[in-house]
PDB file of C-alpha atoms in Angstrom:
ATOM      1  CA  UNK A1041     159.749 131.476 114.936  1.00  0.00           C
ATOM      2  CA  UNK A1042     159.136 128.083 114.059  1.00  0.00           C
ATOM      3  CA  UNK A1043     156.864 126.974 116.846  1.00  0.00           C
ATOM      4  CA  UNK A1044     154.997 130.299 116.216  1.00  0.00           C
ATOM      5  CA  UNK A1045     154.175 129.138 112.741  1.00  0.00           C
ATOM      6  CA  UNK A1046     153.702 125.874 112.991  1.00  0.00           C
ATOM      7  CA  UNK A1047     150.981 126.978 116.247  1.00  0.00           C
ATOM      8  CA  UNK A1048     149.463 128.776 113.882  1.00  0.00           C
ATOM      9  CA  UNK A1049     149.060 126.520 111.019  1.00  0.00           C
ATOM     10  CA  UNK A1050     147.763 124.091 113.578  1.00  0.00           C
ATOM     11  CA  UNK A1051     144.882 126.816 114.287  1.00  0.00           C
ATOM     12  CA  UNK A1052     144.033 127.022 111.232  1.00  0.00           C
ATOM     13  CA  UNK A1053     143.866 122.508 110.757  1.00  0.00           C
ATOM     14  CA  UNK A1054     141.378 122.936 113.544  1.00  0.00           C
ATOM     15  CA  UNK A1055     139.132 125.087 112.201  1.00  0.00           C
ATOM     16  CA  UNK A1056     138.910 122.931 108.570  1.00  0.00           C
ATOM     17  CA  UNK A1057     139.480 119.800 110.455  1.00  0.00           C
ATOM     18  CA  UNK A1058     139.390 116.374 108.207  1.00  0.00           C
ATOM     19  CA  UNK A1059     140.079 118.564 104.668  1.00  0.00           C
ATOM     20  CA  UNK A1060     143.721 119.707 105.779  1.00  0.00           C
ATOM     21  CA  UNK A1061     146.782 118.301 107.222  1.00  0.00           C
ATOM     22  CA  UNK A1062     149.279 120.125 107.986  1.00  0.00           C
ATOM     23  CA  UNK A1063     153.100 119.868 107.426  1.00  0.00           C
ATOM     24  CA  UNK A1064     155.160 122.210 110.252  1.00  0.00           C
ATOM     25  CA  UNK A1065     158.370 123.798 109.843  1.00  0.00           C
ATOM     26  CA  UNK A1066     161.544 123.553 111.756  1.00  0.00           C
ATOM     27  CA  UNK A1067     165.384 124.535 111.581  1.00  0.00           C
ATOM     28  CA  UNK A1068     166.947 121.091 110.494  1.00  0.00           C
ATOM     29  CA  UNK A1069     170.219 122.905 111.727  1.00  0.00           C
ATOM     30  CA  UNK A1070     169.045 123.417 114.925  1.00  0.00           C
ATOM     31  CA  UNK A1071     170.277 120.262 116.739  1.00  0.00           C
ATOM     32  CA  UNK A1072     167.853 118.782 119.551  1.00  0.00           C
ATOM     33  CA  UNK A1073     165.875 121.752 119.730  1.00  0.00           C
ATOM     34  CA  UNK A1074     164.749 120.901 115.983  1.00  0.00           C
ATOM     35  CA  UNK A1075     164.292 117.215 117.379  1.00  0.00           C
ATOM     36  CA  UNK A1076     162.718 118.392 119.999  1.00  0.00           C
ATOM     37  CA  UNK A1077     159.982 120.757 117.994  1.00  0.00           C
ATOM     38  CA  UNK A1078     159.543 117.949 115.075  1.00  0.00           C
ATOM     39  CA  UNK A1079     158.011 115.546 117.980  1.00  0.00           C
ATOM     40  CA  UNK A1080     156.148 118.226 119.821  1.00  0.00           C
ATOM     41  CA  UNK A1081     154.394 119.096 116.388  1.00  0.00           C
ATOM     42  CA  UNK A1082     153.420 115.383 115.170  1.00  0.00           C
ATOM     43  CA  UNK A1083     152.787 114.463 118.780  1.00  0.00           C
ATOM     44  CA  UNK A1084     151.212 117.451 120.397  1.00  0.00           C
ATOM     45  CA  UNK A1085     149.470 119.319 116.686  1.00  0.00           C
ATOM     46  CA  UNK A1086     149.295 116.407 114.824  1.00  0.00           C
ATOM     47  CA  UNK A1087     151.367 117.648 112.352  1.00  0.00           C
ATOM     48  CA  UNK A1088     151.895 114.646 109.152  1.00  0.00           C
ATOM     49  CA  UNK A1089     155.920 115.324 109.177  1.00  0.00           C
ATOM     50  CA  UNK A1090     157.994 119.064 108.261  1.00  0.00           C
ATOM     51  CA  UNK A1091     159.032 121.157 105.602  1.00  0.00           C
ATOM     52  CA  UNK A1092     162.622 121.552 105.541  1.00  0.00           C
ATOM     53  CA  UNK A1093     165.439 123.444 103.470  1.00  0.00           C
ATOM     54  CA  UNK A1094     167.636 122.222 101.784  1.00  0.00           C
ATOM     55  CA  UNK A1095     170.765 124.390 102.912  1.00  0.00           C
ATOM     56  CA  UNK A1096     171.372 127.185 104.830  1.00  0.00           C
ATOM     57  CA  UNK A1097     173.903 128.608 102.331  1.00  0.00           C
ATOM     58  CA  UNK A1098     176.699 126.911 103.714  1.00  0.00           C
ATOM     59  CA  UNK A1099     175.578 123.141 105.047  1.00  0.00           C
ATOM     60  CA  UNK A1100     172.855 120.398 103.862  1.00  0.00           C
ATOM     61  CA  UNK A1101     171.139 117.996 105.233  1.00  0.00           C
ATOM     62  CA  UNK A1102     174.246 115.338 105.794  1.00  0.00           C
ATOM     63  CA  UNK A1103     175.926 117.650 108.114  1.00  0.00           C
ATOM     64  CA  UNK A1104     175.856 116.553 111.443  1.00  0.00           C
ATOM     65  CA  UNK A1105     173.789 119.285 113.002  1.00  0.00           C
ATOM     66  CA  UNK A1106     171.285 117.642 110.887  1.00  0.00           C
ATOM     67  CA  UNK A1107     171.349 114.243 112.569  1.00  0.00           C
ATOM     68  CA  UNK A1108     169.400 114.779 115.407  1.00  0.00           C
ATOM     69  CA  UNK A1109     165.947 115.462 113.673  1.00  0.00           C
ATOM     70  CA  UNK A1110     167.198 112.738 110.816  1.00  0.00           C
ATOM     71  CA  UNK A1111     167.264 110.074 112.969  1.00  0.00           C
ATOM     72  CA  UNK A1112     163.864 111.881 114.489  1.00  0.00           C
ATOM     73  CA  UNK A1113     161.420 111.601 111.115  1.00  0.00           C
ATOM     74  CA  UNK A1114     163.045 108.285 110.976  1.00  0.00           C
ATOM     75  CA  UNK A1115     162.298 106.617 114.338  1.00  0.00           C
ATOM     76  CA  UNK A1116     158.722 109.001 114.300  1.00  0.00           C
ATOM     77  CA  UNK A1117     158.075 106.941 110.642  1.00  0.00           C
ATOM     78  CA  UNK A1118     157.308 111.168 109.454  1.00  0.00           C
ATOM     79  CA  UNK A1119     158.366 111.993 105.995  1.00  0.00           C
ATOM     80  CA  UNK A1120     160.433 115.908 105.486  1.00  0.00           C
ATOM     81  CA  UNK A1121     159.643 117.549 102.475  1.00  0.00           C
ATOM     82  CA  UNK A1122     162.940 119.118 101.317  1.00  0.00           C
ATOM     83  CA  UNK A1123     162.201 122.712  99.311  1.00  0.00           C
ATOM     84  CA  UNK A1124     164.901 124.422  98.484  1.00  0.00           C
ATOM     85  CA  UNK A1125     165.551 128.217  99.899  1.00  0.00           C
ATOM     86  CA  UNK A1126     166.807 131.244  98.325  1.00  0.00           C
ATOM     87  CA  UNK A1127     170.162 130.548 100.628  1.00  0.00           C
ATOM     88  CA  UNK A1128     172.189 130.333  96.922  1.00  0.00           C
ATOM     89  CA  UNK A1129     175.633 129.740  96.619  1.00  0.00           C
ATOM     90  CA  UNK A1130     177.492 132.159  94.150  1.00  0.00           C
ATOM     91  CA  UNK A1131     173.496 133.871  94.836  1.00  0.00           C
ATOM     92  CA  UNK A1132     175.154 137.053  92.054  1.00  0.00           C
ATOM     93  CA  UNK A1133     175.100 134.176  89.584  1.00  0.00           C
ATOM     94  CA  UNK A1134     171.284 133.183  89.540  1.00  0.00           C
ATOM     95  CA  UNK A1135     169.826 137.017  89.282  1.00  0.00           C
ATOM     96  CA  UNK A1136     169.464 137.631  86.197  1.00  0.00           C
ATOM     97  CA  UNK A1137     166.082 135.873  84.066  1.00  0.00           C
ATOM     98  CA  UNK A1138     164.449 134.283  87.343  1.00  0.00           C
ATOM     99  CA  UNK A1139     167.653 131.250  86.943  1.00  0.00           C
ATOM    100  CA  UNK A1140     167.516 131.674  90.752  1.00  0.00           C
ATOM    101  CA  UNK A1141     163.727 130.050  90.666  1.00  0.00           C
ATOM    102  CA  UNK A1142     164.544 128.452  87.046  1.00  0.00           C
ATOM    103  CA  UNK A1143     167.999 126.464  87.421  1.00  0.00           C
ATOM    104  CA  UNK A1144     169.119 127.341  90.884  1.00  0.00           C
ATOM    105  CA  UNK A1145     166.678 125.969  93.416  1.00  0.00           C
ATOM    106  CA  UNK A1146     166.543 122.490  91.569  1.00  0.00           C
ATOM    107  CA  UNK A1147     170.165 122.399  91.516  1.00  0.00           C
ATOM    108  CA  UNK A1148     170.556 123.066  95.183  1.00  0.00           C
ATOM    109  CA  UNK A1149     167.590 120.058  95.634  1.00  0.00           C
ATOM    110  CA  UNK A1150     169.634 118.167  93.752  1.00  0.00           C
ATOM    111  CA  UNK A1151     173.085 118.416  95.207  1.00  0.00           C
ATOM    112  CA  UNK A1152     171.127 118.085  99.009  1.00  0.00           C
ATOM    113  CA  UNK A1153     169.907 114.552  98.096  1.00  0.00           C
ATOM    114  CA  UNK A1154     173.493 113.554  96.388  1.00  0.00           C
ATOM    115  CA  UNK A1155     175.750 114.350  99.371  1.00  0.00           C
ATOM    116  CA  UNK A1156     172.733 112.395 101.366  1.00  0.00           C
ATOM    117  CA  UNK A1157     173.131 109.475  99.205  1.00  0.00           C
ATOM    118  CA  UNK A1158     177.511 109.904  99.082  1.00  0.00           C
ATOM    119  CA  UNK A1159     177.893 110.471 102.877  1.00  0.00           C
ATOM    120  CA  UNK A1160     175.879 107.223 103.783  1.00  0.00           C
ATOM    121  CA  UNK A1161     173.285 109.661 105.487  1.00  0.00           C
ATOM    122  CA  UNK A1162     170.725 107.247 103.822  1.00  0.00           C
ATOM    123  CA  UNK A1163     172.239 104.151 104.580  1.00  0.00           C
ATOM    124  CA  UNK A1164     172.494 105.491 108.169  1.00  0.00           C
ATOM    125  CA  UNK A1165     168.330 106.385 108.336  1.00  0.00           C
ATOM    126  CA  UNK A1166     166.923 103.150 106.158  1.00  0.00           C
ATOM    127  CA  UNK A1167     163.146 103.768 106.805  1.00  0.00           C
ATOM    128  CA  UNK A1168     163.796 107.431 106.421  1.00  0.00           C
ATOM    129  CA  UNK A1169     160.899 109.393 103.885  1.00  0.00           C
ATOM    130  CA  UNK A1170     162.003 111.724 102.482  1.00  0.00           C
ATOM    131  CA  UNK A1171     159.740 113.938  99.676  1.00  0.00           C
ATOM    132  CA  UNK A1172     162.147 115.827  97.315  1.00  0.00           C
ATOM    133  CA  UNK A1173     160.223 119.240  95.798  1.00  0.00           C
ATOM    134  CA  UNK A1174     160.270 119.686  91.663  1.00  0.00           C
ATOM    135  CA  UNK A1175     160.542 116.238  91.131  1.00  0.00           C
ATOM    136  CA  UNK A1176     164.172 116.023  92.752  1.00  0.00           C
ATOM    137  CA  UNK A1177     165.372 118.876  90.903  1.00  0.00           C
ATOM    138  CA  UNK A1178     168.103 118.111  88.685  1.00  0.00           C
ATOM    139  CA  UNK A1179     168.916 114.960  90.521  1.00  0.00           C
ATOM    140  CA  UNK A1180     167.020 112.596  88.282  1.00  0.00           C
ATOM    141  CA  UNK A1181     168.446 114.025  84.734  1.00  0.00           C
ATOM    142  CA  UNK A1182     171.856 113.103  85.826  1.00  0.00           C
ATOM    143  CA  UNK A1183     171.025 109.253  87.644  1.00  0.00           C
ATOM    144  CA  UNK A1184     173.688 108.094  84.984  1.00  0.00           C
ATOM    145  CA  UNK A1185     176.550 110.518  85.671  1.00  0.00           C
ATOM    146  CA  UNK A1186     176.373 109.668  89.027  1.00  0.00           C
ATOM    147  CA  UNK A1187     177.089 106.526  88.782  1.00  0.00           C
ATOM    148  CA  UNK A1188     179.839 106.733  85.924  1.00  0.00           C
ATOM    149  CA  UNK A1189     181.632 109.422  88.178  1.00  0.00           C
ATOM    150  CA  UNK A1190     181.670 107.112  91.080  1.00  0.00           C
ATOM    151  CA  UNK A1191     183.222 104.583  89.675  1.00  0.00           C
ATOM    152  CA  UNK A1192     185.657 106.763  87.279  1.00  0.00           C
ATOM    153  CA  UNK A1193     186.933 108.772  89.641  1.00  0.00           C
ATOM    154  CA  UNK A1194     187.551 105.965  92.593  1.00  0.00           C
ATOM    155  CA  UNK A1195     189.192 106.710  94.512  1.00  0.00           C
ATOM    156  CA  UNK A1196     192.561 109.016  92.968  1.00  0.00           C
ATOM    157  CA  UNK A1197     190.348 111.692  92.632  1.00  0.00           C
ATOM    158  CA  UNK A1198     187.829 110.958  95.040  1.00  0.00           C
ATOM    159  CA  UNK A1199     186.688 113.798  97.938  1.00  0.00           C
ATOM    160  CA  UNK A1200     184.799 112.834 100.293  1.00  0.00           C
ATOM    161  CA  UNK A1201     183.539 109.287 101.989  1.00  0.00           C
ATOM    162  CA  UNK A1202     183.561 106.649 100.192  1.00  0.00           C
ATOM    163  CA  UNK A1203     181.149 104.725 101.391  1.00  0.00           C
ATOM    164  CA  UNK A1204     179.012 103.124  99.278  1.00  0.00           C
ATOM    165  CA  UNK A1205     178.883  99.533  98.816  1.00  0.00           C
ATOM    166  CA  UNK A1206     175.815  99.675  95.721  1.00  0.00           C
ATOM    167  CA  UNK A1207     176.034 102.310  93.029  1.00  0.00           C
ATOM    168  CA  UNK A1208     174.462 105.279  93.788  1.00  0.00           C
ATOM    169  CA  UNK A1209     171.042 106.024  91.278  1.00  0.00           C
ATOM    170  CA  UNK A1210     170.188 103.108  93.264  1.00  0.00           C
ATOM    171  CA  UNK A1211     169.533 105.662  96.460  1.00  0.00           C
ATOM    172  CA  UNK A1212     167.019 107.149  93.830  1.00  0.00           C
ATOM    173  CA  UNK A1213     163.831 105.165  94.460  1.00  0.00           C
ATOM    174  CA  UNK A1214     164.281 105.607  98.650  1.00  0.00           C
ATOM    175  CA  UNK A1215     163.270 109.401  97.912  1.00  0.00           C
ATOM    176  CA  UNK A1216     159.567 110.312  96.892  1.00  0.00           C
ATOM    177  CA  UNK A1217     159.285 113.767  94.741  1.00  0.00           C
ATOM    178  CA  UNK A1218     156.641 115.718  93.310  1.00  0.00           C
ATOM    179  CA  UNK A1219     154.858 116.525  90.249  1.00  0.00           C
ATOM    180  CA  UNK A1220     156.092 120.211  90.144  1.00  0.00           C
ATOM    181  CA  UNK A1221     157.862 119.915  86.842  1.00  0.00           C
ATOM    182  CA  UNK A1222     155.308 121.532  84.432  1.00  0.00           C
ATOM    183  CA  UNK A1223     156.172 119.099  81.766  1.00  0.00           C
ATOM    184  CA  UNK A1224     154.814 116.422  80.565  1.00  0.00           C
ATOM    185  CA  UNK A1225     158.197 114.789  79.463  1.00  0.00           C
ATOM    186  CA  UNK A1226     160.073 115.415  82.354  1.00  0.00           C
ATOM    187  CA  UNK A1227     157.233 113.133  84.411  1.00  0.00           C
ATOM    188  CA  UNK A1228     158.077 110.533  82.347  1.00  0.00           C
ATOM    189  CA  UNK A1229     161.463 110.370  82.982  1.00  0.00           C
ATOM    190  CA  UNK A1230     160.220 110.414  87.219  1.00  0.00           C
ATOM    191  CA  UNK A1231     157.969 108.037  86.232  1.00  0.00           C
ATOM    192  CA  UNK A1232     161.179 105.799  84.099  1.00  0.00           C
ATOM    193  CA  UNK A1233     163.522 106.675  86.776  1.00  0.00           C
ATOM    194  CA  UNK A1234     161.507 106.802  90.002  1.00  0.00           C
ATOM    195  CA  UNK A1235     158.861 104.288  88.848  1.00  0.00           C
ATOM    196  CA  UNK A1236     154.674 105.162  89.881  1.00  0.00           C
ATOM    197  CA  UNK A1237     154.939 104.732  93.468  1.00  0.00           C
ATOM    198  CA  UNK A1238     157.267 107.330  94.610  1.00  0.00           C
ATOM    199  CA  UNK A1239     155.588 110.439  92.829  1.00  0.00           C
ATOM    200  CA  UNK A1240     153.276 112.589  94.316  1.00  0.00           C
ATOM    201  CA  UNK A1241     151.096 115.736  92.845  1.00  0.00           C
ATOM    202  CA  UNK A1242     152.470 118.891  93.555  1.00  0.00           C
ATOM    203  CA  UNK A1243     151.067 122.389  92.484  1.00  0.00           C
ATOM    204  CA  UNK A1244     153.192 125.882  93.740  1.00  0.00           C
ATOM    205  CA  UNK A1245     149.706 127.845  94.246  1.00  0.00           C
ATOM    206  CA  UNK A1246     150.629 129.641  96.359  1.00  0.00           C
ATOM    207  CA  UNK A1247     152.440 131.527  95.737  1.00  0.00           C
ATOM    208  CA  UNK A1248     153.072 130.729  92.196  1.00  0.00           C
ATOM    209  CA  UNK A1249     151.162 131.256  88.963  1.00  0.00           C
ATOM    210  CA  UNK A1250     150.786 127.392  88.143  1.00  0.00           C
ATOM    211  CA  UNK A1251     146.833 126.557  88.644  1.00  0.00           C
ATOM    212  CA  UNK A1252     146.589 122.808  90.431  1.00  0.00           C
ATOM    213  CA  UNK A1253     144.054 122.258  87.395  1.00  0.00           C
ATOM    214  CA  UNK A1254     147.098 122.830  84.531  1.00  0.00           C
ATOM    215  CA  UNK A1255     148.674 120.259  86.878  1.00  0.00           C
ATOM    216  CA  UNK A1256     146.639 117.722  86.902  1.00  0.00           C
ATOM    217  CA  UNK A1257     146.578 118.181  83.470  1.00  0.00           C
ATOM    218  CA  UNK A1258     150.172 117.395  83.077  1.00  0.00           C
ATOM    219  CA  UNK A1259     149.449 113.963  85.121  1.00  0.00           C
ATOM    220  CA  UNK A1260     146.143 113.403  81.835  1.00  0.00           C
ATOM    221  CA  UNK A1261     149.421 113.162  79.150  1.00  0.00           C
ATOM    222  CA  UNK A1262     151.232 110.464  80.954  1.00  0.00           C
ATOM    223  CA  UNK A1263     147.882 108.107  80.043  1.00  0.00           C
ATOM    224  CA  UNK A1264     148.471 106.205  83.452  1.00  0.00           C
ATOM    225  CA  UNK A1265     146.485 102.459  84.324  1.00  0.00           C
ATOM    226  CA  UNK A1266     143.886 103.272  87.015  1.00  0.00           C
ATOM    227  CA  UNK A1267     146.390 101.852  89.579  1.00  0.00           C
ATOM    228  CA  UNK A1268     149.416 104.148  88.985  1.00  0.00           C
ATOM    229  CA  UNK A1269     147.241 106.758  88.387  1.00  0.00           C
ATOM    230  CA  UNK A1270     145.286 106.365  91.645  1.00  0.00           C
ATOM    231  CA  UNK A1271     149.158 106.364  93.533  1.00  0.00           C
ATOM    232  CA  UNK A1272     150.168 109.117  91.754  1.00  0.00           C
ATOM    233  CA  UNK A1273     146.805 111.659  92.476  1.00  0.00           C
ATOM    234  CA  UNK A1274     146.438 110.463  96.418  1.00  0.00           C
ATOM    235  CA  UNK A1275     147.450 106.760  97.419  1.00  0.00           C
ATOM    236  CA  UNK A1276     151.194 107.477  97.917  1.00  0.00           C
ATOM    237  CA  UNK A1277     150.568 111.241  99.408  1.00  0.00           C
ATOM    238  CA  UNK A1278     148.127 109.112 101.774  1.00  0.00           C
ATOM    239  CA  UNK A1279     150.295 106.562 102.478  1.00  0.00           C
ATOM    240  CA  UNK A1280     154.002 108.960 102.899  1.00  0.00           C
ATOM    241  CA  UNK A1281     151.364 111.212 105.390  1.00  0.00           C
ATOM    242  CA  UNK A1282     149.861 108.381 107.505  1.00  0.00           C
ATOM    243  CA  UNK A1283     146.676 108.930 106.494  1.00  0.00           C
ATOM    244  CA  UNK A1284     145.156 106.511 107.014  1.00  0.00           C
ATOM    245  CA  UNK A1285     141.433 107.796 106.459  1.00  0.00           C
ATOM    246  CA  UNK A1286     141.846 108.863 102.962  1.00  0.00           C
ATOM    247  CA  UNK A1287     143.098 104.445 102.720  1.00  0.00           C
TER     248      UNK A1287
END
């Protein structure tokens, strides 16, 4: 199904060459199959990277099955856009009030990113570029808790590998995040925690209702200087996706 989608997307982009740039889809837990499809997407279809889910409902991107894809993305210098899915743990807790959309999915993204930090995956793939949807979920807000718990709970109350040589929050600037958070205060937090060079304009249209002009209006509220404004609006994306013709 991923190949079918990617071929269809490539045909659409070809009809609007120079206006559209694509991210293909792969199943990260398909091992070598995912790595081969990423190679095909980049070399044959000309895609800028790939969109992946943070979890399949049981595993996250730190799972050994994802290692071939992560290694290939690093080698090719192509980013993975991590966007949450409907496969949430304890799914029955998220049904009321659309909590799955408001809270569940941003949490799923944050869990995935935190696991990539704590398992040492970001150290194993030091040049891997990852773009997290929705401002990185809840992760930037809990940066201090990452460090404080990492210090206080090791080693007696620590579960999982203990492989980090520096505070976990120091890894947060390894990620790019989109600006799709619908809040000026949240955007200011992202600027403080990650820096303007890690933000990329994001919007949920389609399929969600938020118009692009509303997303851009929030950036105006940040009152960025010209250099930072250009970086967030397009230069960061041009660099991340290797769109040299725009730079």
